[in-house]
Each structure stands twice: as C-alpha cells, then as structure tokens.
Coordinates of C-alpha atoms and ligand atoms in Angstrom, one line a residue:
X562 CA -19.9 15.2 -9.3
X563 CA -16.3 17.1 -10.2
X564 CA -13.3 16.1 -8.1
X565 CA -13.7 19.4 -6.9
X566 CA -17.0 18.4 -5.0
X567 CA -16.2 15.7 -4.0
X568 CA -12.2 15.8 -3.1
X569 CA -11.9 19.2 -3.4
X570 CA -9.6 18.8 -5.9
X571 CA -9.2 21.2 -8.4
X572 CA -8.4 20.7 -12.3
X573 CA -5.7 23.1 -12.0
X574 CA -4.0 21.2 -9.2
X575 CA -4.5 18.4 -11.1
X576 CA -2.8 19.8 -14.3
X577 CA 0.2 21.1 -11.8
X578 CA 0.7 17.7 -10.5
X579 CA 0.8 16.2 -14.1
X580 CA 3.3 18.9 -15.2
X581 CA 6.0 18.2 -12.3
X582 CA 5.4 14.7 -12.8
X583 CA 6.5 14.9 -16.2
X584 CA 9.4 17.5 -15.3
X585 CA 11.0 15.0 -13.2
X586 CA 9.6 15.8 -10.2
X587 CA 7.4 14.2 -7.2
X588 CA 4.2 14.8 -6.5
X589 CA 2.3 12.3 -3.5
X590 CA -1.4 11.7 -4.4
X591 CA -4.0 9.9 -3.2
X592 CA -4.8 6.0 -3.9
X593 CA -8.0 4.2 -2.7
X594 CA -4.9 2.2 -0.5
X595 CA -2.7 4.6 0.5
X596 CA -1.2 7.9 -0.7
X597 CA 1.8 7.3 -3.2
X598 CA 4.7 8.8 -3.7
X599 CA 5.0 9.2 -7.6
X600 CA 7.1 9.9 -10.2
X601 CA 7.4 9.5 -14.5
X602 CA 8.2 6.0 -14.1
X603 CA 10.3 5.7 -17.7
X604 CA 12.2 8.9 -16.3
X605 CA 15.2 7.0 -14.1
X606 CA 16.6 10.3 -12.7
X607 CA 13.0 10.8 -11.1
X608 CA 12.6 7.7 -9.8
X609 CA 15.9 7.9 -8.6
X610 CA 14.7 10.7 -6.3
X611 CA 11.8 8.6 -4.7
X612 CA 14.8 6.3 -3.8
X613 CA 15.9 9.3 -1.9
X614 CA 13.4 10.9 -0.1
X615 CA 12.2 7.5 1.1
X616 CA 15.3 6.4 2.2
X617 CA 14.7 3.5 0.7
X618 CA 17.1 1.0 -0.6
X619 CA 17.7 0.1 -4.6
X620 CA 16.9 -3.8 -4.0
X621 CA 13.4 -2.9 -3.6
X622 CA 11.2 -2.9 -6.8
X623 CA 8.4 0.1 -7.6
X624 CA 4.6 -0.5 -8.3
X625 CA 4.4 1.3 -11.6
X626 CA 0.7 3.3 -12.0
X627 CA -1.1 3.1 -15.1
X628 CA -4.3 4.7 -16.5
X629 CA -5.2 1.7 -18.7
X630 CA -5.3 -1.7 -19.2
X631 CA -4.1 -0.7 -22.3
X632 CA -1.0 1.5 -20.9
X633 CA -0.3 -2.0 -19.0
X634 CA 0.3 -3.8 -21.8
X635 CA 2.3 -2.0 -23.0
X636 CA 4.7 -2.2 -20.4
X637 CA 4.2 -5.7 -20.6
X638 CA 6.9 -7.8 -22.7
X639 CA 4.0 -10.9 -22.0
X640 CA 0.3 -10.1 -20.9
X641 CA -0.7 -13.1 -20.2
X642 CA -4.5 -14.4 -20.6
X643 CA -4.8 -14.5 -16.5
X644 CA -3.5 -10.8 -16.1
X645 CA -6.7 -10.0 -18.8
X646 CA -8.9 -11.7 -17.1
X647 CA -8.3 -10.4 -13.3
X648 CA -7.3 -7.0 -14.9
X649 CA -10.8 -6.8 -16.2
X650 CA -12.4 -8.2 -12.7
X651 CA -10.8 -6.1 -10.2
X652 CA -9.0 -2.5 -12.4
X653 CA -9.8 -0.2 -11.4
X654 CA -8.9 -1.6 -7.9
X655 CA -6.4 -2.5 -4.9
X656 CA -4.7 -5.5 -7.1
X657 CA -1.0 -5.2 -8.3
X658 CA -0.1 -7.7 -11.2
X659 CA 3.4 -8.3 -11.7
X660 CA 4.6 -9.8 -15.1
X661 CA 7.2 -9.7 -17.2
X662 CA 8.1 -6.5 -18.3
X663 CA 9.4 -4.1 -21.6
X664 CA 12.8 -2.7 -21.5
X665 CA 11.3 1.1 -21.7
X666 CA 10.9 0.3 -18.2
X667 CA 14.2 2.0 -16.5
X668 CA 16.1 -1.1 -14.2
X669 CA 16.1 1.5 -11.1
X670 CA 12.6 1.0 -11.3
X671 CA 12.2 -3.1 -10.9
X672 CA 15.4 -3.2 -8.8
X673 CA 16.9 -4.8 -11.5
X674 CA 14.4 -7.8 -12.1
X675 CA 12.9 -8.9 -15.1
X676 CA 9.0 -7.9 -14.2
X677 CA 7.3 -5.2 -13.1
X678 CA 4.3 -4.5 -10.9
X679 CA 1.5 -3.0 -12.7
X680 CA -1.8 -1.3 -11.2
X681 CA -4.8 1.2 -12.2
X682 CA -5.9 3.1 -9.1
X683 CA -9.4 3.7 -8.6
X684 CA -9.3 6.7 -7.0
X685 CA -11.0 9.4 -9.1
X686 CA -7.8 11.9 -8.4
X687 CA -5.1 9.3 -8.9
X688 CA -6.5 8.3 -12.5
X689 CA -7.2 12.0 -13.5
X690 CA -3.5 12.7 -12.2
X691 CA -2.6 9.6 -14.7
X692 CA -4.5 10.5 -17.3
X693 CA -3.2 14.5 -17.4
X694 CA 0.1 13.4 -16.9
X695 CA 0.1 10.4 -19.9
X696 CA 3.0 9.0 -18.3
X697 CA 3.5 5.4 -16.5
X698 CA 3.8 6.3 -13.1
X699 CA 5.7 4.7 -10.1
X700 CA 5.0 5.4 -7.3
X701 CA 5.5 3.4 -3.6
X702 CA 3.3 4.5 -0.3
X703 CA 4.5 8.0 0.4
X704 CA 6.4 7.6 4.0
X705 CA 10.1 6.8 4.7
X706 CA 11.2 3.3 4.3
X707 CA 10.0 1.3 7.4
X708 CA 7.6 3.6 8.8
X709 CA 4.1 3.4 9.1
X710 CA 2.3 4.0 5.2
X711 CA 0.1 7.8 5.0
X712 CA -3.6 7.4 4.7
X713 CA -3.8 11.0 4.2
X714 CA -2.2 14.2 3.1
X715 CA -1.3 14.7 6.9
X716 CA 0.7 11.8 7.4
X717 CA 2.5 12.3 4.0
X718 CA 3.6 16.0 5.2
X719 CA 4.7 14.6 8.6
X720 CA 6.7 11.8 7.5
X721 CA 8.1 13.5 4.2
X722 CA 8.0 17.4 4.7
X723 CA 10.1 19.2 2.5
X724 CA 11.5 16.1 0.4
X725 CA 8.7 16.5 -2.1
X726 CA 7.6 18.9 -4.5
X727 CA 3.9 18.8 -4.3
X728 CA 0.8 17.1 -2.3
X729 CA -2.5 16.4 -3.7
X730 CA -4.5 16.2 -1.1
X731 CA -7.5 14.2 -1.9
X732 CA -8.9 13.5 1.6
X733 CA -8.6 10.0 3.7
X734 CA -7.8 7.0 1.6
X735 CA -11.0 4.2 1.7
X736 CA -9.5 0.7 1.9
X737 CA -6.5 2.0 3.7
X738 CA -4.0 -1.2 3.4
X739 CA -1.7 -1.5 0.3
X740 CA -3.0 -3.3 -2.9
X741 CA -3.0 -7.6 -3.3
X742 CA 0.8 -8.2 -5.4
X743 CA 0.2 -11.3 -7.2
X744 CA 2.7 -12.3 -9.5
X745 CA 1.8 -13.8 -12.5
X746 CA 5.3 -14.7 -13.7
X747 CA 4.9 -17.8 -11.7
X748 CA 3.6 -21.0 -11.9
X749 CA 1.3 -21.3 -10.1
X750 CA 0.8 -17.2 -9.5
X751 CA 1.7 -16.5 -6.2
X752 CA 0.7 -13.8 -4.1
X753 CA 3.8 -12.0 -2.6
X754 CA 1.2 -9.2 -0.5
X755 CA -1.7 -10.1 0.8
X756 CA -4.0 -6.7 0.4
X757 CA -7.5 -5.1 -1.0
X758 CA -8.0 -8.2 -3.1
X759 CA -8.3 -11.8 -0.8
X760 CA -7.1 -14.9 -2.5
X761 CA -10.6 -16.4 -2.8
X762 CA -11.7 -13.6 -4.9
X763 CA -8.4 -14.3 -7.4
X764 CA -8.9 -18.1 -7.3
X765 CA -12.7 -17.7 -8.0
X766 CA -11.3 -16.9 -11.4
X767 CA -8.1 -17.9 -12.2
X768 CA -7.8 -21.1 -10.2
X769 CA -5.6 -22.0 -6.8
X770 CA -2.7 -19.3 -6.6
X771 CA 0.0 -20.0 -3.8
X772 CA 0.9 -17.7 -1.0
X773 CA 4.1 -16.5 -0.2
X774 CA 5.7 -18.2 2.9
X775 CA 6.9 -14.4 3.7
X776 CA 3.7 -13.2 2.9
X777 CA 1.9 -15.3 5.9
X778 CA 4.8 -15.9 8.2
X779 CA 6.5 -12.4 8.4
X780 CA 9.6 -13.4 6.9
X781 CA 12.5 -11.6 4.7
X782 CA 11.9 -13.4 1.0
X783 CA 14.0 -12.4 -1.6
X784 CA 12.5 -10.5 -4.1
X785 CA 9.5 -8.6 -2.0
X786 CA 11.0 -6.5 0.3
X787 CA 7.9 -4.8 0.7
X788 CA 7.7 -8.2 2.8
X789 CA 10.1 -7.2 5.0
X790 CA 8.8 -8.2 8.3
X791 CA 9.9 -4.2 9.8
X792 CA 7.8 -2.5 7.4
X793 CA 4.5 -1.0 8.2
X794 CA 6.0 0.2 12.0
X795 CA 4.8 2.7 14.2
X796 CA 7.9 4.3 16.4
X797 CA 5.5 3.0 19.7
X798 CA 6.2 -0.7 20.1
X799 CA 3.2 -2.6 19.0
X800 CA 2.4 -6.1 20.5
X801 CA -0.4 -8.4 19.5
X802 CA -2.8 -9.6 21.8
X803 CA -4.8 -12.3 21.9
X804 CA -7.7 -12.3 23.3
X805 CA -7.1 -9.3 25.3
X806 CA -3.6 -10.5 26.8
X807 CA -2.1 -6.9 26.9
X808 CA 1.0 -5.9 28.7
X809 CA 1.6 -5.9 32.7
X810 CA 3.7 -2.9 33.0
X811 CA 3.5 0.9 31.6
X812 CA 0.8 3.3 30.2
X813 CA -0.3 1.6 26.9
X814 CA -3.5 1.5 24.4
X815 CA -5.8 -1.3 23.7
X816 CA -7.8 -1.8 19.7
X817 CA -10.1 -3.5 21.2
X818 CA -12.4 -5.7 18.7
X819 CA -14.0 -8.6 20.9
X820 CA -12.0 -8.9 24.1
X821 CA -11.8 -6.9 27.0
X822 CA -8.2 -6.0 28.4
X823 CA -6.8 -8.5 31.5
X824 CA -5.0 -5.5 32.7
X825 CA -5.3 -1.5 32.4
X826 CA -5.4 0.4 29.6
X827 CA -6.9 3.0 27.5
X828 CA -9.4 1.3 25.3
X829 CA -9.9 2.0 21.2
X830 CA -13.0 0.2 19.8
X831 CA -12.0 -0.8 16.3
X832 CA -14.4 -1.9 13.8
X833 CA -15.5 -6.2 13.8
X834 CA -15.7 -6.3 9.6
X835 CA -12.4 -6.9 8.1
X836 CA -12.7 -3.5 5.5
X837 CA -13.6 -1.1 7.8
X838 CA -10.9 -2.0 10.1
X839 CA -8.2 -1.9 7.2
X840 CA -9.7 1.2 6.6
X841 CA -9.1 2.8 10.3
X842 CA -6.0 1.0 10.9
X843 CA -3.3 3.2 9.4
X844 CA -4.9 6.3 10.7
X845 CA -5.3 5.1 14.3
X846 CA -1.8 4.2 14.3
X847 CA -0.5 7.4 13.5
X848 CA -2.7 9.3 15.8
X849 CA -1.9 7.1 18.9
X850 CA 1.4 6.6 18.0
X851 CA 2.0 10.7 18.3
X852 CA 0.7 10.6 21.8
X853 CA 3.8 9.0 23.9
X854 CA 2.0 5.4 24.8
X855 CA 4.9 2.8 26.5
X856 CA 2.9 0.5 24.1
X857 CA 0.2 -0.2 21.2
X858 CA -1.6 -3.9 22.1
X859 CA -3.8 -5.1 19.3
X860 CA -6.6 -7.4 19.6
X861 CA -5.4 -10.5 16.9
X862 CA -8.2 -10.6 14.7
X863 CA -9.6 -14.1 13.6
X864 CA -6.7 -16.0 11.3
X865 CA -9.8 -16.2 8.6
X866 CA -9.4 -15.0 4.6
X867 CA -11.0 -11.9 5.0
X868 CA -8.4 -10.9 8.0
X869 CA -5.5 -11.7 5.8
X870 CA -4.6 -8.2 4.6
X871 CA -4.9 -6.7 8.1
X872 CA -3.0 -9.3 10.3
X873 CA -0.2 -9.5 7.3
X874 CA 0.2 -5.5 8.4
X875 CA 0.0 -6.4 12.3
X876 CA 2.3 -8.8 12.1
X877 CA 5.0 -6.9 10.4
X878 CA 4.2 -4.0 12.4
X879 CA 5.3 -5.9 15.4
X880 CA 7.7 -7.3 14.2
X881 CA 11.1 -6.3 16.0
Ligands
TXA856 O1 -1.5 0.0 -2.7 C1 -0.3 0.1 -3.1 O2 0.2 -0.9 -3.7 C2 0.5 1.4 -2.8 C3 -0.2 2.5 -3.6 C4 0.6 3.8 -3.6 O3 -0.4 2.1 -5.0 N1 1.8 1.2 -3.2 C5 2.7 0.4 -2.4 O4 4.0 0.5 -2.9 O5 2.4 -0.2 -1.4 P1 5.2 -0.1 -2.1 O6 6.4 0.3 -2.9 O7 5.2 0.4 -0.7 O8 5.1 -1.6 -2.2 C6 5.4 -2.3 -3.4 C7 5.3 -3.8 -3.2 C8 6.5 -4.3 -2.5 O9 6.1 -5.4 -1.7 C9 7.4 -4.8 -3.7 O10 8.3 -5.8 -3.3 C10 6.3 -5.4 -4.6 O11 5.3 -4.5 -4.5 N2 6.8 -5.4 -6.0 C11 6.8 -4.4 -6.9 N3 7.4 -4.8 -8.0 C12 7.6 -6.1 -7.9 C13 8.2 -7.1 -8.8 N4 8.6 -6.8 -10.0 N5 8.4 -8.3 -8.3 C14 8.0 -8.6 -7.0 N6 7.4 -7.7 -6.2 C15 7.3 -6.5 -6.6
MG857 MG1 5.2 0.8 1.4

C-alpha cells in the first residue's frame, strides 16, 4: 500500500517536507511515538529555531533521526557492539541509543555533551521524510517545552501554530509515549527514559542495564532533562489515584482502569493492557484537558514492567 492509502500522505508532500528540511526549515511529522518537531540536524541555525518555537531551553539535548543504521554510525565517533546488536533487534522502533558522538554533529544539538541520541523511526512517513531529505534529522516531540507531547497533527497545530513551517499530517501516532533512551556510554547502560522498549526486552539481549533514579522516581537528573519531573503536563491539574481515591471537591474526570471512583466524577474507561493505554493516553489528555475539568484523577496502574513507560509519564505529569 502507498503512504497515500494508507496515511494519505502524498509523495509530493513528502518531497516538500524534505526540501524545507534541508532549507533550514521545520517541518513536524509523524513518529510511531509522537509527532516530532524536526529539523537538518548538522544545520545549527535550524536547530537553533526548534530551540525557539519550543521554548525550550539550550541545556536540553535533541534525539537526532536517522534513516539507517548505517547513517547512525556515522554519527557515531564509537558504535559499540551492544548499540549493533539492540539496533538490529528493535530499528526500526521506539528505542533511542545514545553514544558517543562525531564532531559533524553541531554542539546546539547535544546541549554541549559528548553523545548523542540516535533513533530510526518506524513510521512509514517519518523514514520516507528521512530518506528524501538525506539529512540526519533532530527532531524533539513537537509541543512547547513542558506541555503535554502531540499524538497528532491537531495537537501539533494547537500547541505550535504559526511557529512552524510545515505539518505532515500522517494520522494518530500508534504507541503514543516517547521512545526507551538508553545510553550506552555507560557502564552498565542505563536507561534515562523509560518508553516503547521495557528493560526486560533490552536485558534479554544485552544483559542487566540500570535505571535511572530520575527515570523511576520523578526527579531533576542532570543530563536528561527530558526527565524533568514537569514535563509531559496538561494545563488541568492531574492527580493519581489509587485505587479509585479521587478528589472530594470540584467537577473532575476519572481514567478509570479497575477501580470504581469513592466520590463523583465523570468516568473515562481506559484500556487494562499496557500498549493500548500508552497509545490512548496522550490523546485523552488533550481532549479532556480542553474541556475546563477542576481536575484529571488517574487510576495508578500496577507498578509492573510493562506499566513502566506509562506511569513514568503519569508521574511527571502530576508532578507540581
Ligand atoms: O519518541 C521520541 O523519542 C520522540 C520522537 C519525536 O522521536 N522524541 C522525543 O524527543 O521525545 P524529546 O526531545 O522530547 O526527548 C528527548 C529525550 C530527553 O529526555 C533528552 O534528555 C534525551 O532524550 N537525550 C537526548 N540526547 C541525549 C544525550 N546525548 N544524553 C542523554 N540524554 C539525551
Ligand atoms: Mg518532549
């Protein structure tokens, strides 16, 4: 099936995007995460405008897009055997590998450090975007700093408007939470995000990694500050709730998965399995957080591997 089928995407828009991306410009396309806010990610004047429309501060490194495992390596100044071997496993796919990286990668776009985060995307439009436009592309989720990441071409327009040249709009993203960053310029690798990849299925072939203390406890680290514990917000406070403990007072909203409410409130039924929830979340944030609730209560899901990606997002989100 062409993209056109089945994003309704055409090759023309796709040539378009390349061409700004390679002018200088930005152009937000869909991942199978999240949309992305891109630009020619060896071209420091255009990455210095994602900086910009973001609102986002220079400390705070780029995931830079690549159409290859090839391309990867060379960005790489070390590919090491692991990044191979999980590269191989899970590209393309939800898994960010951060290593040590060449010097044709522009500083603005590692906030200055000496690695850089590397991931193929494997959403049909994202790599046909890559592959037109031949460059290394970095691109973060395509909202402003802090706020709540798009799922779809919708929530990019809302949140960005007129900062941005271009949208491909390439329909609602599938797994819906931001890739797994495991760096591999540790020892042992560590993962900084927890996302579309769980641990189990990294250590299954590399060995034990470690986890962040940021990464499950919701606190500022260093050099991650896509682990900042604000990120991933709606505007409506969001609480957690266990076992359906939600709020006394006000007109709130309940994501229900197990539990009923102990006290009144309109209920959303989420999905029990771990992907399909990641994959609803973002979007029924954004559509109940336009609506004016006092509050957004969310059932705590199980503390279990497969929940990692989901509560790491809950958690941050109500974090205040
Ligand atoms: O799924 C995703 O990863 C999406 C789509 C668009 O690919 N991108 C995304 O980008 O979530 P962003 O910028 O919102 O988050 C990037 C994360 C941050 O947590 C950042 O700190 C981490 O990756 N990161 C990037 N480069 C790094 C590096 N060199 N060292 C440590 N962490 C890094
Ligand atoms: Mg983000």
């Amino acid at each position: 099936m062409s993209l056109k089928e089945q994003f309704g995407v055409t090759d023309e828009q796709i040539r378009k995007a390349a061409t700004l991306l390679r002018g200088g410009q930005l152009v937000a396309f869909p991942t199978e995460t999240v949309y992305g806010l891109g630009a020619n990610a060896l071209d420091a004047n255009a990455v210095q405008r994602i900086f910009k429309a973001k609102g986002r501060p220079h400390t705070s490194p780029l995931i830079v897009h690549v159409s290859s495992i090839e391309m990867a390596r060379e960005l790489a100044s070390d590919w090491p055997e692991r990044a191979e071997i999980l590269a191989e496993k899970f590209w393309p796919g939800p898994l960010t590998l951060v290593v040590r990286k060449k010097v044709s990668i522009p500083t603005i776009v590692t906030a200055g450090l000496p690695t850089v985060g590397l991931r193929m995307p494997a959403h049909p439009v994202a790599l046909a975007l890559l592959r037109e436009a031949g460059v290394p592309v970095a691109a973060p989720s395509a909202n402003r700093f802090t706020q709540l990441s798009p799922t779809t071409a919708e929530h990019v327009r809302q949140g960005l408007g007129d900062r941005i040249t271009y949208v491909l709009d390439g329909g609602p993203c599938h797994v819906g939470i931001e890739s797994t960053v495991l760096s591999l310029a540790e020892e042992p690798p560590v993962i900084l995000r927890p996302g579309g990849v769980s641990r189990s299925e990294i250590e299954q072939l590399i060995g034990p990694v470690a986890v962040s203390a940021a990464a499950t406890e919701g606190q500022r680290p260093h050099a991650s500050p896509g682990l900042h514990p604000q990120h991933y917000s709606p505007k409506t406070p969001l609480v957690l709730a266990n076992a359906g403990a939600v709020p006394e007072r006000g007109n709130g909203v309940y994501l229900q998965i197990r539990h009923e409410p102990n006290h009144d409130a309109i209920i959303v039924k989420m999905p029990s399995d771990p992907r399909e929830y990641a994959t609803r979340l973002y979007a029924t944030l954004h559509d109940l957080d336009a609506r004016g609730y006092d509050w957004i209560a969310v059932e705590t899901p199980g503390d279990t591997a497969e929940w990692e990606g989901v509560l790491d997002r809950l958690r941050r989100a109500s974090a205040r």
